[in-house]
Amino acid sequence: MKKTLLSIIAFMILLQSGYSFVWSYTGQFQDMAKNYADKKYGEDFKVEESYDNGLTVVLGDYKSTSWFTSKKLYECRVFLSRVVGTQGINANPTVPNIADEFNVNSDTCGENILMPKVKKYIETNFISDYYDLSKIDFSIKIKYNNPKYPYGNERLFYDTDTYEIFNQDNNWKLSAKDWLAKYKNKIQIDRVSINIYEQPENAENIAKAMKFGYELDNYLRSLTTSHKINGIYIYMTDLTSQEMQKKGGLVGKINFSKEHLNDSRFNFYFSLNDSFNINISPQKYYKYISITNSNRSNMSFIKETKYYQPVKKILESKLSK
């Protein structure tokens, strides 16, 4: 027992000394990450923070707004790793390794430059036909369709193929339209999430959101030859974005009574949830739609609510087309 305990203590001391060894190079890791990203992307990044024992460096790109102020455009991460005696790719081979073994393995900066352009392209060319863009929050994640290699030691954070489409070959310099065309047969939509604000709860707005969700599903699938969407989530509320944040986001907490303290309250009244990559057809569409009850403590499929018949009547001609 005593021998086992001593072995554990010795192991923990070695582990801690290893962490201390890595942390002692934090400043060098930060300098290497910044210099690498500055040169690759032609920017002047600012180091924001480090974690993972200093091996993940967060960088910020800023735009000057006046003599004394600037606006952060985006953040990205540079990942360093042991590149000697491992399978890890050395993305920075012309620069000497730190401590003879650490160098840059991968980064997310190309993706973080490109994806806002893709997001804006979709907002401008589709979403704005339905909603005021100031009254929505929209996020989208795209990845390589069926990568040859899973996530592994070659590239941190990415599979090798997904890393290539974002962070190599100057792909981040392409317009969203050109990038989507270039990789149409290699990408798939991973996840889409949209919050729609300031929409009073009524049958007309629910029908509009349902038509929007159905057409959005078709539009996004048309952007790729894979026609895949791993998950699409749409939520609609009568609150403003600021009100929803104050109330705790999509799902908040409220004291309904002394007997039921801190019950959940849905701050939205409408949701579309397709997390199974299923093409939404008009015949099956209703099973993806849920509506909250009057005090927003529970949700039901729309077929079980008072809105089913009036919404169905509004949509009969629209979705059948």
PDB file of C-alpha atoms in Angstrom:
ATOM      1  CA  MET A   1       0.000   0.000   0.000  1.00  0.00           C
ATOM      2  CA  LYS A   2       2.803   2.382   0.987  1.00  0.00           C
ATOM      3  CA  LYS A   3       4.719   1.516  -2.199  1.00  0.00           C
ATOM      4  CA  THR A   4       1.647   2.194  -4.344  1.00  0.00           C
ATOM      5  CA  LEU A   5       1.054   5.530  -2.638  1.00  0.00           C
ATOM      6  CA  LEU A   6       4.669   6.562  -3.209  1.00  0.00           C
ATOM      7  CA  SER A   7       4.376   5.612  -6.894  1.00  0.00           C
ATOM      8  CA  ILE A   8       1.266   7.775  -7.263  1.00  0.00           C
ATOM      9  CA  ILE A   9       2.982  10.715  -5.558  1.00  0.00           C
ATOM     10  CA  ALA A  10       6.039  10.324  -7.784  1.00  0.00           C
ATOM     11  CA  PHE A  11       3.832  10.228 -10.876  1.00  0.00           C
ATOM     12  CA  MET A  12       1.971  13.378  -9.818  1.00  0.00           C
ATOM     13  CA  ILE A  13       5.271  15.176  -9.197  1.00  0.00           C
ATOM     14  CA  LEU A  14       6.508  14.211 -12.679  1.00  0.00           C
ATOM     15  CA  LEU A  15       3.184  15.279 -14.197  1.00  0.00           C
ATOM     16  CA  GLN A  16       3.259  18.621 -12.413  1.00  0.00           C
ATOM     17  CA  SER A  17       6.865  19.214 -13.421  1.00  0.00           C
ATOM     18  CA  GLY A  18       5.894  18.485 -17.024  1.00  0.00           C
ATOM     19  CA  TYR A  19       3.129  21.107 -16.859  1.00  0.00           C
ATOM     20  CA  SER A  20       5.537  23.598 -15.287  1.00  0.00           C
ATOM     21  CA  PHE A  21       8.044  22.896 -18.042  1.00  0.00           C
ATOM     22  CA  VAL A  22       5.489  23.635 -20.758  1.00  0.00           C
ATOM     23  CA  TRP A  23       4.108  26.722 -18.996  1.00  0.00           C
ATOM     24  CA  SER A  24       7.619  28.152 -18.748  1.00  0.00           C
ATOM     25  CA  TYR A  25       7.542  28.623 -22.528  1.00  0.00           C
ATOM     26  CA  THR A  26       4.183  30.450 -22.642  1.00  0.00           C
ATOM     27  CA  GLY A  27       5.677  33.741 -23.811  1.00  0.00           C
ATOM     28  CA  GLN A  28       7.576  32.009 -26.618  1.00  0.00           C
ATOM     29  CA  PHE A  29       4.465  30.071 -27.624  1.00  0.00           C
ATOM     30  CA  GLN A  30       2.491  33.311 -27.836  1.00  0.00           C
ATOM     31  CA  ASP A  31       5.167  35.012 -29.931  1.00  0.00           C
ATOM     32  CA  MET A  32       5.387  32.042 -32.277  1.00  0.00           C
ATOM     33  CA  ALA A  33       1.592  31.852 -32.671  1.00  0.00           C
ATOM     34  CA  LYS A  34       1.253  35.574 -33.380  1.00  0.00           C
ATOM     35  CA  ASN A  35       4.156  35.667 -35.850  1.00  0.00           C
ATOM     36  CA  TYR A  36       2.818  32.593 -37.643  1.00  0.00           C
ATOM     37  CA  ALA A  37      -0.716  34.009 -37.982  1.00  0.00           C
ATOM     38  CA  ASP A  38       0.476  37.519 -38.895  1.00  0.00           C
ATOM     39  CA  LYS A  39       2.583  36.159 -41.744  1.00  0.00           C
ATOM     40  CA  LYS A  40       0.021  33.629 -42.989  1.00  0.00           C
ATOM     41  CA  TYR A  41      -2.997  35.948 -42.978  1.00  0.00           C
ATOM     42  CA  GLY A  42      -1.380  39.341 -43.497  1.00  0.00           C
ATOM     43  CA  GLU A  43      -2.831  40.747 -40.275  1.00  0.00           C
ATOM     44  CA  ASP A  44      -1.464  42.267 -37.065  1.00  0.00           C
ATOM     45  CA  PHE A  45      -3.085  40.068 -34.441  1.00  0.00           C
ATOM     46  CA  LYS A  46      -3.195  40.774 -30.726  1.00  0.00           C
ATOM     47  CA  VAL A  47      -2.581  37.971 -28.224  1.00  0.00           C
ATOM     48  CA  GLU A  48      -5.690  37.671 -26.030  1.00  0.00           C
ATOM     49  CA  GLU A  49      -4.899  34.688 -23.796  1.00  0.00           C
ATOM     50  CA  SER A  50      -3.386  31.210 -23.610  1.00  0.00           C
ATOM     51  CA  TYR A  51      -4.649  27.924 -22.176  1.00  0.00           C
ATOM     52  CA  ASP A  52      -3.938  24.182 -22.446  1.00  0.00           C
ATOM     53  CA  ASN A  53      -0.624  24.787 -20.675  1.00  0.00           C
ATOM     54  CA  GLY A  54       0.118  27.628 -23.059  1.00  0.00           C
ATOM     55  CA  LEU A  55      -0.230  25.457 -26.185  1.00  0.00           C
ATOM     56  CA  THR A  56      -3.480  27.090 -27.352  1.00  0.00           C
ATOM     57  CA  VAL A  57      -3.108  30.797 -28.079  1.00  0.00           C
ATOM     58  CA  VAL A  58      -6.159  33.005 -28.657  1.00  0.00           C
ATOM     59  CA  LEU A  59      -5.600  35.889 -31.067  1.00  0.00           C
ATOM     60  CA  GLY A  60      -7.810  38.876 -31.826  1.00  0.00           C
ATOM     61  CA  ASP A  61      -7.999  40.887 -35.037  1.00  0.00           C
ATOM     62  CA  TYR A  62      -8.923  44.547 -34.535  1.00  0.00           C
ATOM     63  CA  LYS A  63      -9.938  47.416 -36.773  1.00  0.00           C
ATOM     64  CA  SER A  64      -9.184  50.997 -35.732  1.00  0.00           C
ATOM     65  CA  THR A  65     -12.300  53.126 -35.302  1.00  0.00           C
ATOM     66  CA  SER A  66     -10.546  56.320 -34.170  1.00  0.00           C
ATOM     67  CA  TRP A  67      -7.220  57.552 -32.860  1.00  0.00           C
ATOM     68  CA  PHE A  68      -7.785  55.845 -29.521  1.00  0.00           C
ATOM     69  CA  THR A  69     -10.354  53.095 -30.106  1.00  0.00           C
ATOM     70  CA  SER A  70     -10.631  49.887 -32.075  1.00  0.00           C
ATOM     71  CA  LYS A  71     -13.254  47.220 -32.744  1.00  0.00           C
ATOM     72  CA  LYS A  72     -12.595  43.496 -32.497  1.00  0.00           C
ATOM     73  CA  LEU A  73     -13.494  41.794 -35.778  1.00  0.00           C
ATOM     74  CA  TYR A  74     -13.006  38.203 -34.668  1.00  0.00           C
ATOM     75  CA  GLU A  75     -10.973  35.834 -32.527  1.00  0.00           C
ATOM     76  CA  CYS A  76      -9.124  32.739 -33.630  1.00  0.00           C
ATOM     77  CA  ARG A  77      -6.913  30.115 -32.068  1.00  0.00           C
ATOM     78  CA  VAL A  78      -3.467  28.821 -32.934  1.00  0.00           C
ATOM     79  CA  PHE A  79      -2.645  25.326 -31.652  1.00  0.00           C
ATOM     80  CA  LEU A  80       0.914  24.292 -30.830  1.00  0.00           C
ATOM     81  CA  SER A  81       2.001  20.742 -30.110  1.00  0.00           C
ATOM     82  CA  ARG A  82       4.929  18.406 -29.970  1.00  0.00           C
ATOM     83  CA  VAL A  83       5.941  17.869 -33.581  1.00  0.00           C
ATOM     84  CA  VAL A  84       9.040  15.750 -32.937  1.00  0.00           C
ATOM     85  CA  GLY A  85       8.503  12.031 -32.435  1.00  0.00           C
ATOM     86  CA  THR A  86       4.719  12.339 -32.967  1.00  0.00           C
ATOM     87  CA  GLN A  87       2.224  12.227 -35.824  1.00  0.00           C
ATOM     88  CA  GLY A  88       1.498  15.921 -35.407  1.00  0.00           C
ATOM     89  CA  ILE A  89       1.963  18.063 -38.513  1.00  0.00           C
ATOM     90  CA  ASN A  90       4.460  20.917 -38.285  1.00  0.00           C
ATOM     91  CA  ALA A  91       2.671  23.825 -39.963  1.00  0.00           C
ATOM     92  CA  ASN A  92       5.586  26.171 -39.323  1.00  0.00           C
ATOM     93  CA  PRO A  93       8.674  24.212 -40.489  1.00  0.00           C
ATOM     94  CA  THR A  94      10.843  27.210 -41.432  1.00  0.00           C
ATOM     95  CA  VAL A  95      10.865  28.446 -37.816  1.00  0.00           C
ATOM     96  CA  PRO A  96      12.961  26.556 -35.221  1.00  0.00           C
ATOM     97  CA  ASN A  97      11.030  24.483 -32.708  1.00  0.00           C
ATOM     98  CA  ILE A  98      10.634  25.732 -29.165  1.00  0.00           C
ATOM     99  CA  ALA A  99      12.513  23.506 -26.692  1.00  0.00           C
ATOM    100  CA  ASP A 100      13.472  21.423 -29.759  1.00  0.00           C
ATOM    101  CA  GLU A 101      10.012  19.859 -30.022  1.00  0.00           C
ATOM    102  CA  PHE A 102       7.099  22.345 -30.021  1.00  0.00           C
ATOM    103  CA  ASN A 103       5.751  24.169 -33.063  1.00  0.00           C
ATOM    104  CA  VAL A 104       2.495  25.283 -34.679  1.00  0.00           C
ATOM    105  CA  ASN A 105       0.174  22.445 -35.649  1.00  0.00           C
ATOM    106  CA  SER A 106      -3.013  24.185 -36.835  1.00  0.00           C
ATOM    107  CA  ASP A 107      -5.176  27.290 -36.494  1.00  0.00           C
ATOM    108  CA  THR A 108      -8.775  28.417 -36.907  1.00  0.00           C
ATOM    109  CA  CYS A 109      -8.084  31.872 -38.344  1.00  0.00           C
ATOM    110  CA  GLY A 110      -8.931  31.035 -41.963  1.00  0.00           C
ATOM    111  CA  GLU A 111     -12.326  29.661 -40.940  1.00  0.00           C
ATOM    112  CA  ASN A 112     -13.016  32.667 -38.727  1.00  0.00           C
ATOM    113  CA  ILE A 113     -12.238  35.019 -41.624  1.00  0.00           C
ATOM    114  CA  LEU A 114     -14.288  33.068 -44.152  1.00  0.00           C
ATOM    115  CA  MET A 115     -17.423  32.012 -42.265  1.00  0.00           C
ATOM    116  CA  PRO A 116     -18.701  35.557 -41.536  1.00  0.00           C
ATOM    117  CA  LYS A 117     -18.683  36.084 -45.317  1.00  0.00           C
ATOM    118  CA  VAL A 118     -20.660  32.866 -45.823  1.00  0.00           C
ATOM    119  CA  LYS A 119     -23.086  33.862 -43.073  1.00  0.00           C
ATOM    120  CA  LYS A 120     -23.642  37.295 -44.640  1.00  0.00           C
ATOM    121  CA  TYR A 121     -24.105  35.735 -48.087  1.00  0.00           C
ATOM    122  CA  ILE A 122     -26.925  33.506 -46.805  1.00  0.00           C
ATOM    123  CA  GLU A 123     -28.504  36.337 -44.851  1.00  0.00           C
ATOM    124  CA  THR A 124     -28.477  38.650 -47.881  1.00  0.00           C
ATOM    125  CA  ASN A 125     -29.550  36.119 -50.486  1.00  0.00           C
ATOM    126  CA  PHE A 126     -32.200  34.261 -48.522  1.00  0.00           C
ATOM    127  CA  ILE A 127     -33.022  35.219 -44.929  1.00  0.00           C
ATOM    128  CA  SER A 128     -33.582  38.921 -45.692  1.00  0.00           C
ATOM    129  CA  ASP A 129     -36.470  37.943 -47.980  1.00  0.00           C
ATOM    130  CA  TYR A 130     -38.358  36.834 -44.860  1.00  0.00           C
ATOM    131  CA  TYR A 131     -37.099  38.805 -41.876  1.00  0.00           C
ATOM    132  CA  ASP A 132     -35.425  42.046 -40.876  1.00  0.00           C
ATOM    133  CA  LEU A 133     -31.825  40.981 -40.246  1.00  0.00           C
ATOM    134  CA  SER A 134     -31.663  43.198 -37.155  1.00  0.00           C
ATOM    135  CA  LYS A 135     -34.290  40.931 -35.564  1.00  0.00           C
ATOM    136  CA  ILE A 136     -32.529  37.590 -35.974  1.00  0.00           C
ATOM    137  CA  ASP A 137     -29.477  35.773 -34.653  1.00  0.00           C
ATOM    138  CA  PHE A 138     -28.106  33.339 -37.200  1.00  0.00           C
ATOM    139  CA  SER A 139     -25.210  30.907 -36.885  1.00  0.00           C
ATOM    140  CA  ILE A 140     -23.976  28.221 -39.270  1.00  0.00           C
ATOM    141  CA  LYS A 141     -21.276  25.555 -39.123  1.00  0.00           C
ATOM    142  CA  ILE A 142     -19.942  23.874 -42.273  1.00  0.00           C
ATOM    143  CA  LYS A 143     -17.557  20.937 -42.466  1.00  0.00           C
ATOM    144  CA  TYR A 144     -15.982  18.599 -44.999  1.00  0.00           C
ATOM    145  CA  ASN A 145     -18.361  15.855 -46.116  1.00  0.00           C
ATOM    146  CA  ASN A 146     -17.118  12.438 -45.023  1.00  0.00           C
ATOM    147  CA  PRO A 147     -13.464  13.251 -44.289  1.00  0.00           C
ATOM    148  CA  LYS A 148     -10.913  10.584 -45.134  1.00  0.00           C
ATOM    149  CA  TYR A 149      -9.459  10.800 -41.644  1.00  0.00           C
ATOM    150  CA  PRO A 150     -11.231  11.365 -38.329  1.00  0.00           C
ATOM    151  CA  TYR A 151     -10.089  13.900 -35.785  1.00  0.00           C
ATOM    152  CA  GLY A 152      -6.621  12.817 -34.726  1.00  0.00           C
ATOM    153  CA  ASN A 153      -3.075  13.752 -34.030  1.00  0.00           C
ATOM    154  CA  GLU A 154      -2.324  15.124 -37.495  1.00  0.00           C
ATOM    155  CA  ARG A 155      -4.297  18.334 -36.981  1.00  0.00           C
ATOM    156  CA  LEU A 156      -5.577  19.568 -33.651  1.00  0.00           C
ATOM    157  CA  PHE A 157      -9.247  20.658 -33.559  1.00  0.00           C
ATOM    158  CA  TYR A 158      -9.858  19.652 -37.213  1.00  0.00           C
ATOM    159  CA  ASP A 159      -9.887  16.577 -39.361  1.00  0.00           C
ATOM    160  CA  THR A 160      -7.308  17.092 -42.101  1.00  0.00           C
ATOM    161  CA  ASP A 161      -9.833  17.674 -44.893  1.00  0.00           C
ATOM    162  CA  THR A 162     -11.861  20.292 -43.003  1.00  0.00           C
ATOM    163  CA  TYR A 163      -8.663  22.123 -42.124  1.00  0.00           C
ATOM    164  CA  GLU A 164      -7.754  22.281 -45.819  1.00  0.00           C
ATOM    165  CA  ILE A 165     -10.990  23.838 -47.057  1.00  0.00           C
ATOM    166  CA  PHE A 166     -10.769  26.677 -44.527  1.00  0.00           C
ATOM    167  CA  ASN A 167      -7.152  27.266 -43.623  1.00  0.00           C
ATOM    168  CA  GLN A 168      -5.048  26.373 -46.664  1.00  0.00           C
ATOM    169  CA  ASP A 169      -4.620  27.513 -50.287  1.00  0.00           C
ATOM    170  CA  ASN A 170      -5.689  31.077 -49.416  1.00  0.00           C
ATOM    171  CA  ASN A 171      -9.297  29.881 -49.293  1.00  0.00           C
ATOM    172  CA  TRP A 172     -10.138  32.550 -46.712  1.00  0.00           C
ATOM    173  CA  LYS A 173      -9.521  35.191 -49.384  1.00  0.00           C
ATOM    174  CA  LEU A 174     -12.350  33.875 -51.589  1.00  0.00           C
ATOM    175  CA  SER A 175     -15.792  35.437 -51.648  1.00  0.00           C
ATOM    176  CA  ALA A 176     -18.510  33.331 -50.054  1.00  0.00           C
ATOM    177  CA  LYS A 177     -20.037  32.656 -53.475  1.00  0.00           C
ATOM    178  CA  ASP A 178     -16.736  31.491 -54.958  1.00  0.00           C
ATOM    179  CA  TRP A 179     -15.856  29.371 -51.924  1.00  0.00           C
ATOM    180  CA  LEU A 180     -19.253  27.646 -51.912  1.00  0.00           C
ATOM    181  CA  ALA A 181     -18.883  26.952 -55.641  1.00  0.00           C
ATOM    182  CA  LYS A 182     -15.306  25.662 -55.239  1.00  0.00           C
ATOM    183  CA  TYR A 183     -16.239  23.183 -52.524  1.00  0.00           C
ATOM    184  CA  LYS A 184     -19.858  22.455 -53.418  1.00  0.00           C
ATOM    185  CA  ASN A 185     -19.114  18.752 -53.865  1.00  0.00           C
ATOM    186  CA  LYS A 186     -16.925  18.486 -50.739  1.00  0.00           C
ATOM    187  CA  ILE A 187     -18.866  20.214 -47.967  1.00  0.00           C
ATOM    188  CA  GLN A 188     -21.978  19.682 -45.904  1.00  0.00           C
ATOM    189  CA  ILE A 189     -23.968  21.882 -43.559  1.00  0.00           C
ATOM    190  CA  ASP A 190     -23.187  20.714 -40.043  1.00  0.00           C
ATOM    191  CA  ARG A 191     -25.525  22.873 -37.937  1.00  0.00           C
ATOM    192  CA  VAL A 192     -27.766  25.895 -38.417  1.00  0.00           C
ATOM    193  CA  SER A 193     -29.408  27.853 -35.607  1.00  0.00           C
ATOM    194  CA  ILE A 194     -31.670  30.891 -35.925  1.00  0.00           C
ATOM    195  CA  ASN A 195     -33.455  32.955 -33.264  1.00  0.00           C
ATOM    196  CA  ILE A 196     -36.232  35.206 -34.587  1.00  0.00           C
ATOM    197  CA  TYR A 197     -37.199  38.099 -32.302  1.00  0.00           C
ATOM    198  CA  GLU A 198     -40.119  40.517 -31.890  1.00  0.00           C
ATOM    199  CA  GLN A 199     -42.762  38.356 -33.562  1.00  0.00           C
ATOM    200  CA  PRO A 200     -46.139  38.436 -31.786  1.00  0.00           C
ATOM    201  CA  GLU A 201     -47.579  34.997 -31.127  1.00  0.00           C
ATOM    202  CA  ASN A 202     -50.291  34.303 -33.696  1.00  0.00           C
ATOM    203  CA  ALA A 203     -51.141  31.845 -36.468  1.00  0.00           C
ATOM    204  CA  GLU A 204     -49.868  34.136 -39.229  1.00  0.00           C
ATOM    205  CA  ASN A 205     -46.380  34.450 -37.730  1.00  0.00           C
ATOM    206  CA  ILE A 206     -46.210  30.732 -36.978  1.00  0.00           C
ATOM    207  CA  ALA A 207     -47.186  29.902 -40.561  1.00  0.00           C
ATOM    208  CA  LYS A 208     -44.593  32.360 -41.868  1.00  0.00           C
ATOM    209  CA  ALA A 209     -41.870  30.814 -39.710  1.00  0.00           C
ATOM    210  CA  MET A 210     -42.841  27.332 -40.866  1.00  0.00           C
ATOM    211  CA  LYS A 211     -42.660  28.331 -44.523  1.00  0.00           C
ATOM    212  CA  PHE A 212     -39.339  30.031 -43.834  1.00  0.00           C
ATOM    213  CA  GLY A 213     -37.940  26.915 -42.161  1.00  0.00           C
ATOM    214  CA  TYR A 214     -39.100  24.676 -44.984  1.00  0.00           C
ATOM    215  CA  GLU A 215     -37.611  26.909 -47.684  1.00  0.00           C
ATOM    216  CA  LEU A 216     -34.403  27.450 -45.666  1.00  0.00           C
ATOM    217  CA  ASP A 217     -33.953  23.691 -45.429  1.00  0.00           C
ATOM    218  CA  ASN A 218     -34.258  23.406 -49.216  1.00  0.00           C
ATOM    219  CA  TYR A 219     -31.980  26.383 -49.859  1.00  0.00           C
ATOM    220  CA  LEU A 220     -29.173  25.169 -47.601  1.00  0.00           C
ATOM    221  CA  ARG A 221     -29.273  21.659 -49.041  1.00  0.00           C
ATOM    222  CA  SER A 222     -28.928  23.161 -52.521  1.00  0.00           C
ATOM    223  CA  LEU A 223     -25.598  24.773 -51.564  1.00  0.00           C
ATOM    224  CA  THR A 224     -23.873  21.382 -51.478  1.00  0.00           C
ATOM    225  CA  THR A 225     -24.046  18.214 -53.543  1.00  0.00           C
ATOM    226  CA  SER A 226     -24.176  16.217 -50.305  1.00  0.00           C
ATOM    227  CA  HIS A 227     -27.546  17.862 -49.521  1.00  0.00           C
ATOM    228  CA  LYS A 228     -26.867  17.188 -45.834  1.00  0.00           C
ATOM    229  CA  ILE A 229     -27.786  19.220 -42.774  1.00  0.00           C
ATOM    230  CA  ASN A 230     -26.871  17.504 -39.519  1.00  0.00           C
ATOM    231  CA  GLY A 231     -29.092  19.838 -37.509  1.00  0.00           C
ATOM    232  CA  ILE A 232     -31.386  22.790 -38.137  1.00  0.00           C
ATOM    233  CA  TYR A 233     -32.924  24.695 -35.215  1.00  0.00           C
ATOM    234  CA  ILE A 234     -35.239  27.705 -35.428  1.00  0.00           C
ATOM    235  CA  TYR A 235     -36.758  29.501 -32.431  1.00  0.00           C
ATOM    236  CA  MET A 236     -39.217  32.402 -32.491  1.00  0.00           C
ATOM    237  CA  THR A 237     -40.197  34.763 -29.672  1.00  0.00           C
ATOM    238  CA  ASP A 238     -42.142  37.938 -29.063  1.00  0.00           C
ATOM    239  CA  LEU A 239     -39.247  39.265 -26.950  1.00  0.00           C
ATOM    240  CA  THR A 240     -36.426  41.469 -28.143  1.00  0.00           C
ATOM    241  CA  SER A 241     -32.926  39.998 -28.188  1.00  0.00           C
ATOM    242  CA  GLN A 242     -32.009  42.036 -25.112  1.00  0.00           C
ATOM    243  CA  GLU A 243     -35.131  40.919 -23.222  1.00  0.00           C
ATOM    244  CA  MET A 244     -34.380  37.279 -23.977  1.00  0.00           C
ATOM    245  CA  GLN A 245     -30.832  37.646 -22.679  1.00  0.00           C
ATOM    246  CA  LYS A 246     -32.098  39.252 -19.465  1.00  0.00           C
ATOM    247  CA  LYS A 247     -34.551  36.379 -18.997  1.00  0.00           C
ATOM    248  CA  GLY A 248     -31.813  33.749 -19.320  1.00  0.00           C
ATOM    249  CA  GLY A 249     -31.698  32.943 -23.029  1.00  0.00           C
ATOM    250  CA  LEU A 250     -33.903  30.417 -24.804  1.00  0.00           C
ATOM    251  CA  VAL A 251     -34.793  28.715 -21.519  1.00  0.00           C
ATOM    252  CA  GLY A 252     -34.893  30.733 -18.318  1.00  0.00           C
ATOM    253  CA  LYS A 253     -35.953  30.168 -14.721  1.00  0.00           C
ATOM    254  CA  ILE A 254     -38.995  31.584 -12.980  1.00  0.00           C
ATOM    255  CA  ASN A 255     -40.730  31.093  -9.630  1.00  0.00           C
ATOM    256  CA  PHE A 256     -44.256  30.051 -10.612  1.00  0.00           C
ATOM    257  CA  SER A 257     -45.382  29.418  -7.048  1.00  0.00           C
ATOM    258  CA  LYS A 258     -44.123  28.507  -3.609  1.00  0.00           C
ATOM    259  CA  GLU A 259     -44.660  24.848  -4.490  1.00  0.00           C
ATOM    260  CA  HIS A 260     -42.815  25.020  -7.821  1.00  0.00           C
ATOM    261  CA  LEU A 261     -39.714  27.111  -7.389  1.00  0.00           C
ATOM    262  CA  ASN A 262     -37.285  27.759 -10.221  1.00  0.00           C
ATOM    263  CA  ASP A 263     -39.308  25.980 -12.886  1.00  0.00           C
ATOM    264  CA  SER A 264     -38.046  26.286 -16.445  1.00  0.00           C
ATOM    265  CA  ARG A 265     -39.725  28.809 -18.687  1.00  0.00           C
ATOM    266  CA  PHE A 266     -39.331  28.810 -22.439  1.00  0.00           C
ATOM    267  CA  ASN A 267     -38.646  32.323 -23.646  1.00  0.00           C
ATOM    268  CA  PHE A 268     -39.682  31.321 -27.167  1.00  0.00           C
ATOM    269  CA  TYR A 269     -43.101  30.066 -28.267  1.00  0.00           C
ATOM    270  CA  PHE A 270     -42.161  28.351 -31.555  1.00  0.00           C
ATOM    271  CA  SER A 271     -39.419  25.849 -32.372  1.00  0.00           C
ATOM    272  CA  LEU A 272     -38.399  23.861 -35.415  1.00  0.00           C
ATOM    273  CA  ASN A 273     -36.020  21.036 -34.520  1.00  0.00           C
ATOM    274  CA  ASP A 274     -34.590  18.651 -37.098  1.00  0.00           C
ATOM    275  CA  SER A 275     -31.503  16.989 -35.661  1.00  0.00           C
ATOM    276  CA  PHE A 276     -31.568  13.861 -37.832  1.00  0.00           C
ATOM    277  CA  ASN A 277     -30.587  15.122 -41.316  1.00  0.00           C
ATOM    278  CA  ILE A 278     -34.060  14.381 -42.660  1.00  0.00           C
ATOM    279  CA  ASN A 279     -35.342  16.230 -45.721  1.00  0.00           C
ATOM    280  CA  ILE A 280     -38.376  18.140 -44.506  1.00  0.00           C
ATOM    281  CA  SER A 281     -41.367  17.317 -46.702  1.00  0.00           C
ATOM    282  CA  PRO A 282     -44.729  19.134 -46.584  1.00  0.00           C
ATOM    283  CA  GLN A 283     -46.456  15.918 -45.514  1.00  0.00           C
ATOM    284  CA  LYS A 284     -44.169  15.327 -42.527  1.00  0.00           C
ATOM    285  CA  TYR A 285     -43.330  18.914 -41.696  1.00  0.00           C
ATOM    286  CA  TYR A 286     -45.658  19.332 -38.725  1.00  0.00           C
ATOM    287  CA  LYS A 287     -43.840  16.749 -36.612  1.00  0.00           C
ATOM    288  CA  TYR A 288     -40.814  19.036 -36.407  1.00  0.00           C
ATOM    289  CA  ILE A 289     -42.769  22.007 -35.046  1.00  0.00           C
ATOM    290  CA  SER A 290     -43.492  22.566 -31.360  1.00  0.00           C
ATOM    291  CA  ILE A 291     -45.471  25.339 -29.632  1.00  0.00           C
ATOM    292  CA  THR A 292     -45.315  26.274 -25.949  1.00  0.00           C
ATOM    293  CA  ASN A 293     -48.391  26.367 -23.750  1.00  0.00           C
ATOM    294  CA  SER A 294     -49.899  29.579 -22.399  1.00  0.00           C
ATOM    295  CA  ASN A 295     -47.457  29.977 -19.476  1.00  0.00           C
ATOM    296  CA  ARG A 296     -44.550  28.579 -21.558  1.00  0.00           C
ATOM    297  CA  SER A 297     -43.700  25.858 -19.059  1.00  0.00           C
ATOM    298  CA  ASN A 298     -44.247  22.982 -21.495  1.00  0.00           C
ATOM    299  CA  MET A 299     -44.142  22.313 -25.229  1.00  0.00           C
ATOM    300  CA  SER A 300     -46.430  20.332 -27.515  1.00  0.00           C
ATOM    301  CA  PHE A 301     -46.358  19.354 -31.153  1.00  0.00           C
ATOM    302  CA  ILE A 302     -48.312  21.895 -33.140  1.00  0.00           C
ATOM    303  CA  LYS A 303     -50.947  19.289 -34.051  1.00  0.00           C
ATOM    304  CA  GLU A 304     -51.914  19.233 -30.374  1.00  0.00           C
ATOM    305  CA  THR A 305     -52.409  23.005 -30.131  1.00  0.00           C
ATOM    306  CA  LYS A 306     -55.054  25.561 -31.107  1.00  0.00           C
ATOM    307  CA  TYR A 307     -52.825  26.805 -33.909  1.00  0.00           C
ATOM    308  CA  TYR A 308     -52.868  23.624 -35.973  1.00  0.00           C
ATOM    309  CA  GLN A 309     -56.016  24.212 -38.027  1.00  0.00           C
ATOM    310  CA  PRO A 310     -55.504  27.942 -38.783  1.00  0.00           C
ATOM    311  CA  VAL A 311     -51.811  27.386 -39.609  1.00  0.00           C
ATOM    312  CA  LYS A 312     -52.636  24.380 -41.771  1.00  0.00           C
ATOM    313  CA  LYS A 313     -55.154  26.464 -43.692  1.00  0.00           C
ATOM    314  CA  ILE A 314     -52.600  29.223 -44.317  1.00  0.00           C
ATOM    315  CA  LEU A 315     -49.920  26.773 -45.437  1.00  0.00           C
ATOM    316  CA  GLU A 316     -51.969  24.379 -47.548  1.00  0.00           C
ATOM    317  CA  SER A 317     -51.346  26.220 -50.779  1.00  0.00           C
ATOM    318  CA  LYS A 318     -47.849  27.476 -49.958  1.00  0.00           C
ATOM    319  CA  LEU A 319     -46.146  24.227 -48.900  1.00  0.00           C
ATOM    320  CA  SER A 320     -47.929  22.061 -51.465  1.00  0.00           C
ATOM    321  CA  LYS A 321     -46.108  24.050 -54.136  1.00  0.00           C
TER     322      LYS A 321
END
